[in-house]
């Protein structure tokens, strides 16, 4: 998630450059959406950030930073993304040693629970990528020149 948020920061930078090249207010992106009943772009980024930080928090018991969801510019969204990246950089593999067996619940689950392993695989990862992919699609739909390599970022590969 940390890596993908780093890519997201690059998308936000590209969106700003696109708006400047086309002579429109880059902050218009914040309200763009793919469908009338979907969250706008800003909310997609906020939820992706929240999913990443809350997954780490819930799985480790460490306090997550609070964000007020008041971003009104691309730069403020970039600050939020960078803040969550910074938070995630504070974790080590040791922090997650017991993560698979912790019990996770949320108020909207009405008392139901999941193991940490199930929560991460069935909820956190799909939710994170759903919102991230939707944000990416909003930018692509609106002409921002980002592609699959911008989505994936550098890959960990070895030579044959």
PDB file of C-alpha atoms in Angstrom:
ATOM      1  CA  UNK A   1       0.000   0.000   0.000  1.00  0.00           C
ATOM      2  CA  UNK A   2       2.869   2.336   0.783  1.00  0.00           C
ATOM      3  CA  UNK A   3       4.319   1.820  -2.694  1.00  0.00           C
ATOM      4  CA  UNK A   4       0.963   2.428  -4.383  1.00  0.00           C
ATOM      5  CA  UNK A   5       0.406   5.601  -2.376  1.00  0.00           C
ATOM      6  CA  UNK A   6       3.778   6.764  -3.681  1.00  0.00           C
ATOM      7  CA  UNK A   7       2.474   6.189  -7.200  1.00  0.00           C
ATOM      8  CA  UNK A   8      -0.703   8.065  -6.292  1.00  0.00           C
ATOM      9  CA  UNK A   9       1.387  11.070  -5.288  1.00  0.00           C
ATOM     10  CA  UNK A  10       2.889  11.022  -8.782  1.00  0.00           C
ATOM     11  CA  UNK A  11      -0.612  10.892 -10.322  1.00  0.00           C
ATOM     12  CA  UNK A  12      -1.606  13.960  -8.337  1.00  0.00           C
ATOM     13  CA  UNK A  13       1.485  15.750  -9.596  1.00  0.00           C
ATOM     14  CA  UNK A  14       0.627  14.731 -13.172  1.00  0.00           C
ATOM     15  CA  UNK A  15      -2.953  15.973 -12.708  1.00  0.00           C
ATOM     16  CA  UNK A  16      -1.641  19.378 -11.672  1.00  0.00           C
ATOM     17  CA  UNK A  17       0.668  19.517 -14.681  1.00  0.00           C
ATOM     18  CA  UNK A  18      -2.180  18.468 -16.999  1.00  0.00           C
ATOM     19  CA  UNK A  19      -4.467  21.196 -15.676  1.00  0.00           C
ATOM     20  CA  UNK A  20      -1.730  23.791 -16.064  1.00  0.00           C
ATOM     21  CA  UNK A  21      -1.010  22.698 -19.652  1.00  0.00           C
ATOM     22  CA  UNK A  22      -4.734  22.858 -20.493  1.00  0.00           C
ATOM     23  CA  UNK A  23      -5.248  26.140 -18.590  1.00  0.00           C
ATOM     24  CA  UNK A  24      -7.859  25.043 -16.064  1.00  0.00           C
ATOM     25  CA  UNK A  25      -8.012  25.031 -12.286  1.00  0.00           C
ATOM     26  CA  UNK A  26      -6.385  21.809 -11.114  1.00  0.00           C
ATOM     27  CA  UNK A  27      -8.621  21.737  -8.060  1.00  0.00           C
ATOM     28  CA  UNK A  28     -11.599  20.902 -10.279  1.00  0.00           C
ATOM     29  CA  UNK A  29     -10.291  17.325 -10.206  1.00  0.00           C
ATOM     30  CA  UNK A  30     -11.383  16.990  -6.572  1.00  0.00           C
ATOM     31  CA  UNK A  31     -15.065  16.835  -7.498  1.00  0.00           C
ATOM     32  CA  UNK A  32     -14.752  14.709 -10.640  1.00  0.00           C
ATOM     33  CA  UNK A  33     -16.378  11.277 -10.536  1.00  0.00           C
ATOM     34  CA  UNK A  34     -17.093   8.427 -12.933  1.00  0.00           C
ATOM     35  CA  UNK A  35     -20.763   8.058 -12.015  1.00  0.00           C
ATOM     36  CA  UNK A  36     -23.234  10.291 -10.160  1.00  0.00           C
ATOM     37  CA  UNK A  37     -23.574   7.848  -7.261  1.00  0.00           C
ATOM     38  CA  UNK A  38     -19.822   7.402  -6.686  1.00  0.00           C
ATOM     39  CA  UNK A  39     -17.524   9.352  -4.421  1.00  0.00           C
ATOM     40  CA  UNK A  40     -15.697  12.216  -6.086  1.00  0.00           C
ATOM     41  CA  UNK A  41     -11.960  12.089  -6.716  1.00  0.00           C
ATOM     42  CA  UNK A  42     -10.944  13.682  -3.408  1.00  0.00           C
ATOM     43  CA  UNK A  43     -13.003  11.188  -1.403  1.00  0.00           C
ATOM     44  CA  UNK A  44     -11.522   8.273  -3.381  1.00  0.00           C
ATOM     45  CA  UNK A  45      -8.028   9.417  -2.356  1.00  0.00           C
ATOM     46  CA  UNK A  46      -9.114   9.999   1.251  1.00  0.00           C
ATOM     47  CA  UNK A  47     -10.637   6.516   1.546  1.00  0.00           C
ATOM     48  CA  UNK A  48      -7.587   4.851  -0.003  1.00  0.00           C
ATOM     49  CA  UNK A  49      -5.385   6.677   2.515  1.00  0.00           C
ATOM     50  CA  UNK A  50      -7.699   5.782   5.392  1.00  0.00           C
ATOM     51  CA  UNK A  51      -7.811   2.138   4.369  1.00  0.00           C
ATOM     52  CA  UNK A  52      -4.014   1.892   4.326  1.00  0.00           C
ATOM     53  CA  UNK A  53      -3.429   3.644   7.646  1.00  0.00           C
ATOM     54  CA  UNK A  54      -6.329   1.943   9.450  1.00  0.00           C
ATOM     55  CA  UNK A  55      -5.309  -1.510   8.215  1.00  0.00           C
ATOM     56  CA  UNK A  56      -1.822  -0.989   9.647  1.00  0.00           C
ATOM     57  CA  UNK A  57      -3.283   0.430  12.847  1.00  0.00           C
ATOM     58  CA  UNK A  58      -5.852  -2.305  13.376  1.00  0.00           C
ATOM     59  CA  UNK A  59      -3.388  -5.087  12.634  1.00  0.00           C
ATOM     60  CA  UNK A  60      -0.677  -3.745  14.949  1.00  0.00           C
ATOM     61  CA  UNK A  61      -2.552  -1.861  17.635  1.00  0.00           C
ATOM     62  CA  UNK A  62      -0.650   1.357  16.854  1.00  0.00           C
ATOM     63  CA  UNK A  63      -2.568   4.627  16.779  1.00  0.00           C
ATOM     64  CA  UNK A  64      -3.342   5.930  13.279  1.00  0.00           C
ATOM     65  CA  UNK A  65      -3.067   9.622  12.420  1.00  0.00           C
ATOM     66  CA  UNK A  66      -6.360  11.494  12.183  1.00  0.00           C
ATOM     67  CA  UNK A  67      -7.253  13.367   9.010  1.00  0.00           C
ATOM     68  CA  UNK A  68     -10.247  15.699   8.919  1.00  0.00           C
ATOM     69  CA  UNK A  69     -11.215  15.021   5.261  1.00  0.00           C
ATOM     70  CA  UNK A  70     -11.075  18.735   4.491  1.00  0.00           C
ATOM     71  CA  UNK A  71      -8.673  18.705   1.545  1.00  0.00           C
ATOM     72  CA  UNK A  72      -9.691  21.257  -1.078  1.00  0.00           C
ATOM     73  CA  UNK A  73      -6.679  21.263  -3.393  1.00  0.00           C
ATOM     74  CA  UNK A  74      -4.477  18.742  -5.158  1.00  0.00           C
ATOM     75  CA  UNK A  75      -1.585  19.932  -2.989  1.00  0.00           C
ATOM     76  CA  UNK A  76      -3.585  19.201   0.170  1.00  0.00           C
ATOM     77  CA  UNK A  77      -4.366  15.712  -1.154  1.00  0.00           C
ATOM     78  CA  UNK A  78      -0.653  15.203  -1.842  1.00  0.00           C
ATOM     79  CA  UNK A  79       0.111  16.255   1.726  1.00  0.00           C
ATOM     80  CA  UNK A  80      -2.360  13.674   2.996  1.00  0.00           C
ATOM     81  CA  UNK A  81      -0.919  10.913   0.825  1.00  0.00           C
ATOM     82  CA  UNK A  82       2.603  11.804   1.945  1.00  0.00           C
ATOM     83  CA  UNK A  83       1.476  11.844   5.581  1.00  0.00           C
ATOM     84  CA  UNK A  84       0.110   8.301   5.305  1.00  0.00           C
ATOM     85  CA  UNK A  85       3.269   7.131   3.535  1.00  0.00           C
ATOM     86  CA  UNK A  86       5.277   8.579   6.423  1.00  0.00           C
ATOM     87  CA  UNK A  87       3.078   6.769   8.931  1.00  0.00           C
ATOM     88  CA  UNK A  88       3.471   3.456   7.090  1.00  0.00           C
ATOM     89  CA  UNK A  89       7.244   3.895   6.944  1.00  0.00           C
ATOM     90  CA  UNK A  90       7.255   3.701  10.744  1.00  0.00           C
ATOM     91  CA  UNK A  91       6.326  -0.008  10.707  1.00  0.00           C
ATOM     92  CA  UNK A  92       8.566  -3.035  10.569  1.00  0.00           C
ATOM     93  CA  UNK A  93       7.786  -6.681   9.843  1.00  0.00           C
ATOM     94  CA  UNK A  94       7.995  -7.321  13.590  1.00  0.00           C
ATOM     95  CA  UNK A  95       5.014  -5.004  14.148  1.00  0.00           C
ATOM     96  CA  UNK A  96       2.854  -7.383  12.110  1.00  0.00           C
ATOM     97  CA  UNK A  97       3.963 -10.699  13.663  1.00  0.00           C
ATOM     98  CA  UNK A  98       0.620 -11.296  15.410  1.00  0.00           C
ATOM     99  CA  UNK A  99      -1.511  -9.502  12.811  1.00  0.00           C
ATOM    100  CA  UNK A 100      -3.120 -12.610  11.343  1.00  0.00           C
ATOM    101  CA  UNK A 101      -4.660 -13.651  14.644  1.00  0.00           C
ATOM    102  CA  UNK A 102      -5.904 -10.331  16.022  1.00  0.00           C
ATOM    103  CA  UNK A 103      -9.652  -9.782  16.064  1.00  0.00           C
ATOM    104  CA  UNK A 104     -10.860  -6.893  13.933  1.00  0.00           C
ATOM    105  CA  UNK A 105     -14.209  -5.144  14.158  1.00  0.00           C
ATOM    106  CA  UNK A 106     -15.637  -1.827  13.059  1.00  0.00           C
ATOM    107  CA  UNK A 107     -18.755   0.001  14.264  1.00  0.00           C
ATOM    108  CA  UNK A 108     -20.547  -0.490  10.938  1.00  0.00           C
ATOM    109  CA  UNK A 109     -20.061  -4.273  11.218  1.00  0.00           C
ATOM    110  CA  UNK A 110     -22.623  -4.292  14.048  1.00  0.00           C
ATOM    111  CA  UNK A 111     -20.652  -6.544  16.390  1.00  0.00           C
ATOM    112  CA  UNK A 112     -19.316  -8.933  13.752  1.00  0.00           C
ATOM    113  CA  UNK A 113     -15.589  -9.632  13.698  1.00  0.00           C
ATOM    114  CA  UNK A 114     -12.870 -10.976  11.410  1.00  0.00           C
ATOM    115  CA  UNK A 115      -9.413 -12.366  12.021  1.00  0.00           C
ATOM    116  CA  UNK A 116      -6.611 -10.037  11.038  1.00  0.00           C
ATOM    117  CA  UNK A 117      -5.698 -12.312   8.126  1.00  0.00           C
ATOM    118  CA  UNK A 118      -9.258 -12.375   6.763  1.00  0.00           C
ATOM    119  CA  UNK A 119      -9.687  -8.638   7.326  1.00  0.00           C
ATOM    120  CA  UNK A 120      -6.543  -7.825   5.395  1.00  0.00           C
ATOM    121  CA  UNK A 121      -7.238 -10.163   2.457  1.00  0.00           C
ATOM    122  CA  UNK A 122     -11.027  -9.789   2.215  1.00  0.00           C
ATOM    123  CA  UNK A 123     -11.531  -6.164   3.216  1.00  0.00           C
ATOM    124  CA  UNK A 124      -8.453  -3.934   3.447  1.00  0.00           C
ATOM    125  CA  UNK A 125      -6.655  -4.909   0.232  1.00  0.00           C
ATOM    126  CA  UNK A 126      -9.747  -4.965  -2.035  1.00  0.00           C
ATOM    127  CA  UNK A 127     -11.098  -1.729  -0.563  1.00  0.00           C
ATOM    128  CA  UNK A 128      -7.738   0.018  -0.963  1.00  0.00           C
ATOM    129  CA  UNK A 129      -7.375  -1.012  -4.595  1.00  0.00           C
ATOM    130  CA  UNK A 130     -11.025  -0.283  -5.408  1.00  0.00           C
ATOM    131  CA  UNK A 131     -10.661   3.354  -4.364  1.00  0.00           C
ATOM    132  CA  UNK A 132      -7.170   3.720  -5.788  1.00  0.00           C
ATOM    133  CA  UNK A 133      -8.227   2.288  -9.143  1.00  0.00           C
ATOM    134  CA  UNK A 134     -11.291   4.508  -9.241  1.00  0.00           C
ATOM    135  CA  UNK A 135      -9.133   7.587  -8.563  1.00  0.00           C
ATOM    136  CA  UNK A 136      -6.763   6.487 -11.336  1.00  0.00           C
ATOM    137  CA  UNK A 137      -9.693   5.985 -13.726  1.00  0.00           C
ATOM    138  CA  UNK A 138     -11.066   9.447 -12.938  1.00  0.00           C
ATOM    139  CA  UNK A 139      -7.734  11.013 -13.871  1.00  0.00           C
ATOM    140  CA  UNK A 140      -7.421   8.930 -17.061  1.00  0.00           C
ATOM    141  CA  UNK A 141     -11.011   9.731 -18.013  1.00  0.00           C
ATOM    142  CA  UNK A 142     -10.197  13.411 -17.692  1.00  0.00           C
ATOM    143  CA  UNK A 143      -7.124  13.293 -19.914  1.00  0.00           C
ATOM    144  CA  UNK A 144      -4.250  12.984 -17.461  1.00  0.00           C
ATOM    145  CA  UNK A 145      -1.412  11.214 -19.263  1.00  0.00           C
ATOM    146  CA  UNK A 146      -0.806   8.356 -16.856  1.00  0.00           C
ATOM    147  CA  UNK A 147      -0.691   4.725 -17.864  1.00  0.00           C
ATOM    148  CA  UNK A 148      -0.252   1.234 -16.524  1.00  0.00           C
ATOM    149  CA  UNK A 149       3.416   1.800 -15.655  1.00  0.00           C
ATOM    150  CA  UNK A 150       2.378   4.848 -13.631  1.00  0.00           C
ATOM    151  CA  UNK A 151      -0.140   2.675 -11.820  1.00  0.00           C
ATOM    152  CA  UNK A 152       2.227  -0.214 -11.124  1.00  0.00           C
ATOM    153  CA  UNK A 153       5.402   1.753 -10.467  1.00  0.00           C
ATOM    154  CA  UNK A 154       8.792   0.070 -10.364  1.00  0.00           C
ATOM    155  CA  UNK A 155       8.707  -3.702 -10.100  1.00  0.00           C
ATOM    156  CA  UNK A 156      10.997  -5.823  -7.951  1.00  0.00           C
ATOM    157  CA  UNK A 157      12.620  -7.961 -10.614  1.00  0.00           C
ATOM    158  CA  UNK A 158      15.823  -9.862 -11.067  1.00  0.00           C
ATOM    159  CA  UNK A 159      17.693 -10.487 -14.304  1.00  0.00           C
ATOM    160  CA  UNK A 160      17.593 -14.006 -15.804  1.00  0.00           C
TER     161      UNK A 160
END
